[in-house]
PDB file of C-alpha atoms in Angstrom:
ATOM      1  CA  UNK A   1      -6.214 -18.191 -19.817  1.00 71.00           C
ATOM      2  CA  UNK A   2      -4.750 -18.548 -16.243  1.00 85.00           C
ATOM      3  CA  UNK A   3      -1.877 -19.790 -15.706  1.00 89.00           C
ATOM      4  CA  UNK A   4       0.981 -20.856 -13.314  1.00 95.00           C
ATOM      5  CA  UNK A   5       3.268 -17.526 -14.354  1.00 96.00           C
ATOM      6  CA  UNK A   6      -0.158 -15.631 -13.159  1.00 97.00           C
ATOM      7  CA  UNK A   7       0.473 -17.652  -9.523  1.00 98.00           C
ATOM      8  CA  UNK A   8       4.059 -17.335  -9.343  1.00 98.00           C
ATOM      9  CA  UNK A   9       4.118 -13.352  -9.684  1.00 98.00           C
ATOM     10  CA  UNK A  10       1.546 -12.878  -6.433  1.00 98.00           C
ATOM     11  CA  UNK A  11       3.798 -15.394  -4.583  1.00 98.00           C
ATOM     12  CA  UNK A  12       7.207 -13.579  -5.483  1.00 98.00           C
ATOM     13  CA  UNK A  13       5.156  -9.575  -4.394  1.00 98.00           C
ATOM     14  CA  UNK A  14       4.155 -11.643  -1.127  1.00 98.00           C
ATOM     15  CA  UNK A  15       7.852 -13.008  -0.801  1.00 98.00           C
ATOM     16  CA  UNK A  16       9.928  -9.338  -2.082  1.00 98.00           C
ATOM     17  CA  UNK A  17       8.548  -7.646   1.498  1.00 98.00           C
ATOM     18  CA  UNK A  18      10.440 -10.092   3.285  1.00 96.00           C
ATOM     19  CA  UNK A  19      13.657  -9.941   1.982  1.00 98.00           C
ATOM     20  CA  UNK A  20      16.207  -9.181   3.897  1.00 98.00           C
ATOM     21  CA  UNK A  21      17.554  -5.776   1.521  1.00 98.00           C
ATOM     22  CA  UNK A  22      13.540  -4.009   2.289  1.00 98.00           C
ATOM     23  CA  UNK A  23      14.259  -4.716   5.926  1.00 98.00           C
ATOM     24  CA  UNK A  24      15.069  -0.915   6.735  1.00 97.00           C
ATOM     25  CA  UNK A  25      11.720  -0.151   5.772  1.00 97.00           C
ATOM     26  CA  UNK A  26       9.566  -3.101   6.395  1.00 97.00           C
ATOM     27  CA  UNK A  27      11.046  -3.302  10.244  1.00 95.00           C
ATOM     28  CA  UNK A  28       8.487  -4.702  12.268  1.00 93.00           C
ATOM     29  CA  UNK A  29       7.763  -8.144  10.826  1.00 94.00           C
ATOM     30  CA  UNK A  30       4.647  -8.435  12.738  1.00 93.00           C
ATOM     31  CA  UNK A  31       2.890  -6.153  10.811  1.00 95.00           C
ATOM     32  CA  UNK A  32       3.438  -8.418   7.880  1.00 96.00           C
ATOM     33  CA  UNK A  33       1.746 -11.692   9.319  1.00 95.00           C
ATOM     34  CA  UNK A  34      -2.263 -12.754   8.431  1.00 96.00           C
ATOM     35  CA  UNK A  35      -1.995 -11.402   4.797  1.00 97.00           C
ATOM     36  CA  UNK A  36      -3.650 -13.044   2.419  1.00 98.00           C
ATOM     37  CA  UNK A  37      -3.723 -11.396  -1.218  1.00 98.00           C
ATOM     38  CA  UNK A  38      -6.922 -12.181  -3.277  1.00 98.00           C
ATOM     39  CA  UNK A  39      -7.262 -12.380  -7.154  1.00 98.00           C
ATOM     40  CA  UNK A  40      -9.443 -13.426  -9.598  1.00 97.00           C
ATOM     41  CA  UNK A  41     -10.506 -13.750 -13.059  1.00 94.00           C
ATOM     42  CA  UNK A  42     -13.579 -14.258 -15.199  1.00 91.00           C
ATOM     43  CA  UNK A  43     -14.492 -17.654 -13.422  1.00 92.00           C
ATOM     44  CA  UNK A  44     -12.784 -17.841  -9.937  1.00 95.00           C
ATOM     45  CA  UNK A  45     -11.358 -16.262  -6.901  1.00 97.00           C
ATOM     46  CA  UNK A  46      -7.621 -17.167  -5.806  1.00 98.00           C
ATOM     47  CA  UNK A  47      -7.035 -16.906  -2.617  1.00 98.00           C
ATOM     48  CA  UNK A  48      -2.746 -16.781  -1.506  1.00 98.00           C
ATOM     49  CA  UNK A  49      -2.794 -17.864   2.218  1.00 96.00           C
ATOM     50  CA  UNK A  50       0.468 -19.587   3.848  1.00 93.00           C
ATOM     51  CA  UNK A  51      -2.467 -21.543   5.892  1.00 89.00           C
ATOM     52  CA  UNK A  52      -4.647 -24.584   5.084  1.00 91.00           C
ATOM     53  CA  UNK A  53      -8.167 -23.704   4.076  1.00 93.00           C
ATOM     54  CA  UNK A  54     -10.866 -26.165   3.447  1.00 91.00           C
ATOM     55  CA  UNK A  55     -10.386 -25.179  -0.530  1.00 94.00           C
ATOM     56  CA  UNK A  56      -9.385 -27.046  -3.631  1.00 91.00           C
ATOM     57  CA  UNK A  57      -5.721 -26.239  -3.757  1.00 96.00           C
ATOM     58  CA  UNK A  58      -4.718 -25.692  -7.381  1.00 96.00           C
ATOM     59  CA  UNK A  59      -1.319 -24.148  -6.550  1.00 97.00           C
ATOM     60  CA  UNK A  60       1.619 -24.193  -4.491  1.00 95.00           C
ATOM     61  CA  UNK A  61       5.640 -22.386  -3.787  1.00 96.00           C
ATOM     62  CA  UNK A  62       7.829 -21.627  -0.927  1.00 94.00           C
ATOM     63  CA  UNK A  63       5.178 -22.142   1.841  1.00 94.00           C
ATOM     64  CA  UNK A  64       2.496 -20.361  -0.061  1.00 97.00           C
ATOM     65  CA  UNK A  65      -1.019 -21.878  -1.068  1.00 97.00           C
ATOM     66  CA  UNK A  66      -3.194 -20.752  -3.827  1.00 98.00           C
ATOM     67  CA  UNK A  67      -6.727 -21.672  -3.596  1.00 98.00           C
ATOM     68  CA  UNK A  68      -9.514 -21.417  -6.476  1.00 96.00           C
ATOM     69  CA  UNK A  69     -13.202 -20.464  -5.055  1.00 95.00           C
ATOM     70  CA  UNK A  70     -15.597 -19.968  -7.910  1.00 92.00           C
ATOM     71  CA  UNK A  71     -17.261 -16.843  -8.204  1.00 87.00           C
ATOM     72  CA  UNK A  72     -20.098 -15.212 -10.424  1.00 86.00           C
ATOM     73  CA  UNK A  73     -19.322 -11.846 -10.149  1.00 91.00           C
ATOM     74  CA  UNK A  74     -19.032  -9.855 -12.992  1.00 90.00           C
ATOM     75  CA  UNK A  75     -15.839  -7.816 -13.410  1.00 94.00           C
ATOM     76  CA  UNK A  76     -14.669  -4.438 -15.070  1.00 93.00           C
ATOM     77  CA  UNK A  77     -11.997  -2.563 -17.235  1.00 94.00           C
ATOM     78  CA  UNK A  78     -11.392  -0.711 -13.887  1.00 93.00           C
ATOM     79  CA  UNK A  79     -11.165  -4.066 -11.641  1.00 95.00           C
ATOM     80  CA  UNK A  80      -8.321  -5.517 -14.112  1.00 96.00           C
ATOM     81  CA  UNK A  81      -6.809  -2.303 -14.320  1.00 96.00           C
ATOM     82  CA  UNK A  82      -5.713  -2.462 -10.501  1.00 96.00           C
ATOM     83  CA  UNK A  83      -4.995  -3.908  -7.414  1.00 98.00           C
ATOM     84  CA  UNK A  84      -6.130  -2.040  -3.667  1.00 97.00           C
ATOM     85  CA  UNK A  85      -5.360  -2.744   0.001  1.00 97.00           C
ATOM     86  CA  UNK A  86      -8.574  -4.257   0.446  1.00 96.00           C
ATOM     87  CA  UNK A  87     -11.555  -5.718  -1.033  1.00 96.00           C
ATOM     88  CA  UNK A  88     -13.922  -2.801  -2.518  1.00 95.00           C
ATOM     89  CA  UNK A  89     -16.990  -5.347  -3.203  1.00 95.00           C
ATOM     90  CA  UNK A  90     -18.876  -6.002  -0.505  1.00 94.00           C
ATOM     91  CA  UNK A  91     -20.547  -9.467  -0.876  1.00 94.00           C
ATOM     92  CA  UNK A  92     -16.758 -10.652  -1.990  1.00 96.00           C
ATOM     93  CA  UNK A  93     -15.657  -8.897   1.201  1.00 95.00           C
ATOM     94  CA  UNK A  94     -18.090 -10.996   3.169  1.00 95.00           C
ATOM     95  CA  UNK A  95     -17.142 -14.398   1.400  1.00 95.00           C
ATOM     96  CA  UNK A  96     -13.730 -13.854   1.930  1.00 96.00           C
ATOM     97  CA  UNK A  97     -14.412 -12.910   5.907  1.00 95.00           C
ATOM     98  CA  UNK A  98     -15.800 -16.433   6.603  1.00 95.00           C
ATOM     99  CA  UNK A  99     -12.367 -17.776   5.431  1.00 96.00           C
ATOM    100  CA  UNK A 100     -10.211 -15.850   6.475  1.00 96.00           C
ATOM    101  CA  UNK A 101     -11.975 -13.354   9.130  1.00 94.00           C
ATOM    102  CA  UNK A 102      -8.591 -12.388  11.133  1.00 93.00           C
ATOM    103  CA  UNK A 103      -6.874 -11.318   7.729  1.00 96.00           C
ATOM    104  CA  UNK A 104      -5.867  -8.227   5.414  1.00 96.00           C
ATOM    105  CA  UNK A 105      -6.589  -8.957   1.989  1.00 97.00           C
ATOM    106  CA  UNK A 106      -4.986  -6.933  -0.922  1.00 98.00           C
ATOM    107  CA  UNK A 107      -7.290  -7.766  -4.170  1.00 98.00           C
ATOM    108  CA  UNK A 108      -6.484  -7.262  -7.634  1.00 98.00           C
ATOM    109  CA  UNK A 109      -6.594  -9.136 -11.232  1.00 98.00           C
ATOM    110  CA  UNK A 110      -3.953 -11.273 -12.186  1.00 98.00           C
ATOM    111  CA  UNK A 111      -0.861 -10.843 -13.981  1.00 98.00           C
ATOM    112  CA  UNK A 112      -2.885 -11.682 -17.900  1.00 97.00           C
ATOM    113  CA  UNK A 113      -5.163  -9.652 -16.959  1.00 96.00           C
ATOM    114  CA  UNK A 114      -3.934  -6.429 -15.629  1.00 98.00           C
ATOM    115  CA  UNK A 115      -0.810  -6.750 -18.520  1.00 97.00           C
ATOM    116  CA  UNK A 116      -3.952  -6.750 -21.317  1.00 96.00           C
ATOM    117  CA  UNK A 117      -5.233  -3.682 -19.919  1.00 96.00           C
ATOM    118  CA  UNK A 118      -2.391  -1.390 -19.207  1.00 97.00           C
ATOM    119  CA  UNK A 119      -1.100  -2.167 -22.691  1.00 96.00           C
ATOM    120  CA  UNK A 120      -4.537  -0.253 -23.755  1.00 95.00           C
ATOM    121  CA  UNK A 121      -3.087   2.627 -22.137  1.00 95.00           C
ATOM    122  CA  UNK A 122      -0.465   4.435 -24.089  1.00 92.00           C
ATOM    123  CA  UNK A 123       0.984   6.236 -20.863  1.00 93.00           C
ATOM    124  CA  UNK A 124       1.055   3.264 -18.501  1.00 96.00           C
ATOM    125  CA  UNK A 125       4.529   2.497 -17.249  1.00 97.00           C
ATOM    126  CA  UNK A 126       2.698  -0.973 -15.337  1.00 98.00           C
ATOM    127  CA  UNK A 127       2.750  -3.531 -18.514  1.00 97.00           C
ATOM    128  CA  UNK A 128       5.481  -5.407 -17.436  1.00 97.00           C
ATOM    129  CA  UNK A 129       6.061  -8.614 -14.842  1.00 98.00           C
ATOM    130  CA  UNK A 130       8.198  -6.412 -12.533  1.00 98.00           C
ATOM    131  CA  UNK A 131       5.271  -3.447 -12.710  1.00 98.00           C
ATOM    132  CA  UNK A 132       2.466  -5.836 -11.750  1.00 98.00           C
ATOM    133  CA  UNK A 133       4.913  -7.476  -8.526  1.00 98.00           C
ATOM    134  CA  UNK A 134       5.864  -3.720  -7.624  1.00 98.00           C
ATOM    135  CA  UNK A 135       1.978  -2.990  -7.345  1.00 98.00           C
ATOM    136  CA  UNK A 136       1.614  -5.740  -5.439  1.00 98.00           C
ATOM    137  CA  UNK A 137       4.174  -4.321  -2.756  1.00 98.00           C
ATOM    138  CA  UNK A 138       2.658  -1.037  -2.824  1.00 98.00           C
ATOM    139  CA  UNK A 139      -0.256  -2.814  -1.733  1.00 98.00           C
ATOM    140  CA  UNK A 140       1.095  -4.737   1.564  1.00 98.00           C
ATOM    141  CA  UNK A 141       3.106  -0.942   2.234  1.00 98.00           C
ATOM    142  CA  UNK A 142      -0.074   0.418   3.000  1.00 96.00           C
ATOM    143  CA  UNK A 143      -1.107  -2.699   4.915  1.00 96.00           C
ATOM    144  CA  UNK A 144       1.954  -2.337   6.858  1.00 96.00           C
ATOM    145  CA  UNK A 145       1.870   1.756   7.485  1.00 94.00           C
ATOM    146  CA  UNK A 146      -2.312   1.428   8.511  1.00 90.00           C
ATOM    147  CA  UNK A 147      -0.987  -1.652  11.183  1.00 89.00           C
ATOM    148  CA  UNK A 148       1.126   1.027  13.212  1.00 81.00           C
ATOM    149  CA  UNK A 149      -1.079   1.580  16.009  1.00 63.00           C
ATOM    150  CA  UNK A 150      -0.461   5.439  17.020  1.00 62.00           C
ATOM    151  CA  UNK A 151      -2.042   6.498  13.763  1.00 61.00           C
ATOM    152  CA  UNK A 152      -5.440   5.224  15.164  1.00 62.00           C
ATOM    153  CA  UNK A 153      -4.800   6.552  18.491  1.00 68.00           C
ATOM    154  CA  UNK A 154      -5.170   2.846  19.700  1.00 66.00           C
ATOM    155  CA  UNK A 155      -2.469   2.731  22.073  1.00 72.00           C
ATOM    156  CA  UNK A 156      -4.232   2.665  25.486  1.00 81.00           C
ATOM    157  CA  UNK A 157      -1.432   3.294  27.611  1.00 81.00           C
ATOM    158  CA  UNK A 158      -0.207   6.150  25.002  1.00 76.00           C
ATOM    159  CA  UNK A 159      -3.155   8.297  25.812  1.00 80.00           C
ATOM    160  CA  UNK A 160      -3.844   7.605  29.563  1.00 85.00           C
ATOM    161  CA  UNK A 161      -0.241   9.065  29.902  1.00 82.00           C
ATOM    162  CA  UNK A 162      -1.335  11.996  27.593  1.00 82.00           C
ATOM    163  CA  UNK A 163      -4.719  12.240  29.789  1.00 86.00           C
ATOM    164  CA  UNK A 164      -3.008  12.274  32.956  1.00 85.00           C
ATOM    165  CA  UNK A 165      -0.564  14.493  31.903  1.00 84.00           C
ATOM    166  CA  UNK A 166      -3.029  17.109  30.981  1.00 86.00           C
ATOM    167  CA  UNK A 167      -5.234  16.615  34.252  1.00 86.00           C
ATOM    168  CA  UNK A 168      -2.001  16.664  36.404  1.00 84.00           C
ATOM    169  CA  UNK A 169      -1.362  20.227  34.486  1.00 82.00           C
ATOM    170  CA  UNK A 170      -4.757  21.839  35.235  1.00 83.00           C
ATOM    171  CA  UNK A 171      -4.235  20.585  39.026  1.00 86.00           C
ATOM    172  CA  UNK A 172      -0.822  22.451  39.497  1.00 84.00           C
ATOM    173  CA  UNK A 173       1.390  19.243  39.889  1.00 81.00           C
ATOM    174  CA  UNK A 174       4.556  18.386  38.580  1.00 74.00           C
ATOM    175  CA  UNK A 175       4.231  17.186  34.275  1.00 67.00           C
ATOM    176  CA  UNK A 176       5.371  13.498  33.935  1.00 64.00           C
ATOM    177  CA  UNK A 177       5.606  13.250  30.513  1.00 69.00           C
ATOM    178  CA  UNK A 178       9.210  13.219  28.482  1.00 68.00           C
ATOM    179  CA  UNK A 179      10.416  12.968  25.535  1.00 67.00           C
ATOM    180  CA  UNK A 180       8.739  13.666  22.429  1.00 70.00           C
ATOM    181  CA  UNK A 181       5.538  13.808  21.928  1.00 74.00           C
ATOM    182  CA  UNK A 182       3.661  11.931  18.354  1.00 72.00           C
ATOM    183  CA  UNK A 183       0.559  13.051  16.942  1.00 73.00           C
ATOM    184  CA  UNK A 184      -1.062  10.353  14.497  1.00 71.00           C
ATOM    185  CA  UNK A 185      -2.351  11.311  11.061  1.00 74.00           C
ATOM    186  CA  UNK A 186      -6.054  12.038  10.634  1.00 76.00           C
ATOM    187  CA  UNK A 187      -8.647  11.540   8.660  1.00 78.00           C
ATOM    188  CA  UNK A 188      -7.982  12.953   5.143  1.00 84.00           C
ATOM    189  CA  UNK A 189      -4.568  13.703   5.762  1.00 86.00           C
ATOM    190  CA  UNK A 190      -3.637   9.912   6.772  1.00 86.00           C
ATOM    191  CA  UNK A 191      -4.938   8.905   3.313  1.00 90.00           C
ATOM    192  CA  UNK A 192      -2.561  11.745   1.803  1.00 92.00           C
ATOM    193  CA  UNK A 193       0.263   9.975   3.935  1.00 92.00           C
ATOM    194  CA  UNK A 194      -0.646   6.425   3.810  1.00 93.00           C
ATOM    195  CA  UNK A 195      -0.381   6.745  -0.044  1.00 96.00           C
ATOM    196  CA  UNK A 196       3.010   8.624   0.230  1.00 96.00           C
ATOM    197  CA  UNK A 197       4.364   5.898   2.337  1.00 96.00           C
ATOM    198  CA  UNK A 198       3.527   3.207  -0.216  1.00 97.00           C
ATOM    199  CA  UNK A 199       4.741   4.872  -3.163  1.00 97.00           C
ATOM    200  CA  UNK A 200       8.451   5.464  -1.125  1.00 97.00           C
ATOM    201  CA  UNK A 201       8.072   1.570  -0.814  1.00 98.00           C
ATOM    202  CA  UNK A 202       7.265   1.007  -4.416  1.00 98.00           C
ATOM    203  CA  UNK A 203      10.159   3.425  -5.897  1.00 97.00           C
ATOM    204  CA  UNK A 204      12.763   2.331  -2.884  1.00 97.00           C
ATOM    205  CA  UNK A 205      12.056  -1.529  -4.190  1.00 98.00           C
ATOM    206  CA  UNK A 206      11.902  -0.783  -7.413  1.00 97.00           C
ATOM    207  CA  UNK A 207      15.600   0.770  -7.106  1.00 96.00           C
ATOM    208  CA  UNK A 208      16.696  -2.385  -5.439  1.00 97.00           C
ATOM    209  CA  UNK A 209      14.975  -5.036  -7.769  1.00 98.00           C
ATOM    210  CA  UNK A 210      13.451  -3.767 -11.081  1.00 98.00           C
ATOM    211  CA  UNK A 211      15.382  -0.987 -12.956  1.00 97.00           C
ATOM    212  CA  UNK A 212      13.239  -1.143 -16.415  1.00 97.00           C
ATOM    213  CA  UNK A 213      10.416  -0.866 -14.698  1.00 97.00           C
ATOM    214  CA  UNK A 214      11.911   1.958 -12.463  1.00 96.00           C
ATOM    215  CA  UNK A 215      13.289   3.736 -15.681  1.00 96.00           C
ATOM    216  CA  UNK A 216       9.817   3.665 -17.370  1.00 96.00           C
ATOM    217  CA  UNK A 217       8.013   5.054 -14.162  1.00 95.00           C
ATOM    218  CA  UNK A 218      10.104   7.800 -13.799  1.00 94.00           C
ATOM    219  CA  UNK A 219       9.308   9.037 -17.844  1.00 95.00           C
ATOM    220  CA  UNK A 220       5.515   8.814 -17.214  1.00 95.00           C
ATOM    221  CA  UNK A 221       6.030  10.630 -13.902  1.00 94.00           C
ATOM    222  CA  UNK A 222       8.199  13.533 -15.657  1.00 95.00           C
ATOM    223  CA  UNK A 223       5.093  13.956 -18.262  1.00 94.00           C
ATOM    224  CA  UNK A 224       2.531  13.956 -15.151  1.00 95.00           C
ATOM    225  CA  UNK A 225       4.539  16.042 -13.558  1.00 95.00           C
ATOM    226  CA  UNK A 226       4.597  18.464 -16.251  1.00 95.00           C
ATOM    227  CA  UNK A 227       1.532  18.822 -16.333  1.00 95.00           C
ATOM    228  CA  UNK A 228       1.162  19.464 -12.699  1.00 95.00           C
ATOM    229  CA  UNK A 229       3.677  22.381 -13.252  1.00 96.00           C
ATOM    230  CA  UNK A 230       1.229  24.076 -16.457  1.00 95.00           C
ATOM    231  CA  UNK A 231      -1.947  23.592 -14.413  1.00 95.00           C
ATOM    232  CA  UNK A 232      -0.190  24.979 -11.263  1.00 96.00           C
ATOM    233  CA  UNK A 233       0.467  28.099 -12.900  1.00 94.00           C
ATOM    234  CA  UNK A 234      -2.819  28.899 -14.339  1.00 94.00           C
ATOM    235  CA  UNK A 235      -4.625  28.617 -10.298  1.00 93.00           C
ATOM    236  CA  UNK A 236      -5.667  31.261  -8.417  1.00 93.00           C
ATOM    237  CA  UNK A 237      -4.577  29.878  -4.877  1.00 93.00           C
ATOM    238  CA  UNK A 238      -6.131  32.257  -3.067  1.00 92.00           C
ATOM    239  CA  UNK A 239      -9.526  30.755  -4.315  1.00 92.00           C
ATOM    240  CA  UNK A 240      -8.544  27.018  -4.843  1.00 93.00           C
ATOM    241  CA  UNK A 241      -6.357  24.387  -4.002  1.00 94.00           C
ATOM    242  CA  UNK A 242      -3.086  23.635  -5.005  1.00 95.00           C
ATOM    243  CA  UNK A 243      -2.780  20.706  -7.761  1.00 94.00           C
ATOM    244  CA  UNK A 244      -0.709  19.056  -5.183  1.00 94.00           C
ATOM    245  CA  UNK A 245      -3.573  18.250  -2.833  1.00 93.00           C
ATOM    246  CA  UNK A 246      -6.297  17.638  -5.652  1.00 93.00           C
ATOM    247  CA  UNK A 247      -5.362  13.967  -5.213  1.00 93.00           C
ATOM    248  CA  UNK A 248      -3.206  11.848  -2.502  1.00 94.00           C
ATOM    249  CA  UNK A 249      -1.776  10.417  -5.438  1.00 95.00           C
ATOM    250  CA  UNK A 250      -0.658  14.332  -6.841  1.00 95.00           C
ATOM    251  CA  UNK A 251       0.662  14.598  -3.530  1.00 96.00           C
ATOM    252  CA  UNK A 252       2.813  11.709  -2.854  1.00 95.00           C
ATOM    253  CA  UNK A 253       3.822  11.988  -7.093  1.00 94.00           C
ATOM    254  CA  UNK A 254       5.518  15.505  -6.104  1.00 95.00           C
ATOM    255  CA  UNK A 255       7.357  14.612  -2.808  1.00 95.00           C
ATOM    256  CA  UNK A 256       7.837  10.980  -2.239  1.00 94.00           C
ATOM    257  CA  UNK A 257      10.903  10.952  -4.819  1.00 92.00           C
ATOM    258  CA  UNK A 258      12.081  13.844  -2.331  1.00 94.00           C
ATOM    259  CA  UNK A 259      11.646  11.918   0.976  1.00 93.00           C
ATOM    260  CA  UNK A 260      13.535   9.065  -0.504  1.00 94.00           C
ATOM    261  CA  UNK A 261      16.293  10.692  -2.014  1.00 92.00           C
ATOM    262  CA  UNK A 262      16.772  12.989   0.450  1.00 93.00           C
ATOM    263  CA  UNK A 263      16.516  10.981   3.583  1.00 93.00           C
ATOM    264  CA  UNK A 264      17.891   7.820   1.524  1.00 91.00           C
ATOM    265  CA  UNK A 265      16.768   4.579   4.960  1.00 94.00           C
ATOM    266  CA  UNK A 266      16.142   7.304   7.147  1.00 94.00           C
ATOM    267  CA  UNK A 267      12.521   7.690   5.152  1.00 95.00           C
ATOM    268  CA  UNK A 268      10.489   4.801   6.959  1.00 95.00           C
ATOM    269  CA  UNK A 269      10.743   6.215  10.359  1.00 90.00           C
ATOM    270  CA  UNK A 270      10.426   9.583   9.569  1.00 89.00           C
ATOM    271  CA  UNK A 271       7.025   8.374   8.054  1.00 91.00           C
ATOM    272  CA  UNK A 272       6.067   5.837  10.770  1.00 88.00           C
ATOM    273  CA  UNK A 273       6.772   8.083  13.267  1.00 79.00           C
ATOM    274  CA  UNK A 274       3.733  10.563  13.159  1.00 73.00           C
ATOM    275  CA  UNK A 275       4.189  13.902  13.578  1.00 69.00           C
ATOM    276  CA  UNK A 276       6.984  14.800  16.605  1.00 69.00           C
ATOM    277  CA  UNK A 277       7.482  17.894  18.743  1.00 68.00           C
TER     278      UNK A 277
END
């Protein structure tokens, strides 16, 4: 049965990004405006805007909405089981567009919900409140690292000066380019880094505001790892891939505790930043 505690945690994941101890990481408040986290349950879709919508409110805290649409979807043991950056089902996707058609929308079950489920799963370290809000801020980190411009290449000025530059070469005349130059992430490899940058946000926060959950993470992350260490050994790498790259999620388990103990705030614009020469 839904209930108010089920509200409450979405409102205090939306509210954690903005506090002022995550502010090394999440810098550039802009990229944290028109975000509007969806949930739902058997019977309805929840929609978390700081806006008014033409909706039957049901719910309200610190500036933050909660409206109920009904829906007649049918949902499964993976739905409940997570939450994602955006919505994954199309005609949802295309409801929710018609509402709110300028906004990202992280979707995922609520708090009942997702608890029930990961308490299924013996090695789950996300069964507890501070888990399910930790999640949630994954979530907005990879809103927040895909909202950085350069990695699209959709800077227009950025790459008439890298244009130029290059034409101005092949003519013979003098290079007006300095400084560094950034080259975004592509393709698969964004995904790979996108994911790393969310997880760094998810461990950094969970250092700063939830140590249990933090201490149970990091047990079911030694077993995983583990395993990545006995499968490692048995591949031929000369005929396939590494564990490490099987999975962005492989990938960011083995170095993002790295890139956030070892750079401790430096992290977020090392990752932001692309790659420099």
């Amino acid at each position: 049965m839904t209930n108010d505690s089920d509200f409450e945690a979405i409102i205090e994941g939306m509210l954690v990004v903005r506090d002022p101890k995550l502010d090394y990481i999440f810098f550039d408040k802009k990229f944290l405006k028109n975000i509007s986290p969806i949930s739902f349950d058997k019977n309805n879709l929840y929609i978390f805007s700081e806006r008014k919508i033409l909706l039957d409110k049901i719910f309200s805290k610190k500036d933050i909405n909660v409206y109920k649409l009904s829906n007649n979807f049918e949902f499964g043991f993976r739905d409940f089981k997570k939450w994602s950056a955006g919505i994954y089902i199309n005609k949802i996707n295309e409801i929710i567009k018609k509402i709110l058609p300028n906004d990202e929308t992280p979707f995922g079950s609520l708090f009942s919900d997702f608890k029930n489920i990961h308490e299924k799963i013996v090695e789950s370290p996300y069964k507890s409140k501070e888990s399910y809000i930790a999640t949630i801020v994954h979530e907005y980190a990879h809103i927040y690292y895909n909202r950085h411009k350069l990695w699209f290449l959709a800077n227009k000025d950025e790459n008439l000066k890298y244009i130029n530059n290059s034409i101005n070469y092949l003519m013979g005349e003098d290079s007006v380019l300095n400084g560094q130059i950034r080259f975004p992430y592509f393709g698969e490899l964004h995904q790979f880094m996108s994911e790393l940058f969310a997880y760094s946000v998810e461990y950094s926060a969970s250092k700063i505001f939830w140590v249990n959950f933090l201490e149970d993470l990091k047990v079911s992350e030694i077993n995983t790892l583990r395993i990545f260490a006995k499968k490692e050994k048995d591949k031929n790498l000369e005929k396939e891939d590494s564990v490490i790259v099987d999975d962005p999620h492989n990938f960011t388990k083995v170095f993002g505790r790295i890139i956030v103990d070892k750079y401790k705030k430096e992290w977020p614009d090392k990752l932001l930043n692309g790659f420099i020469i």
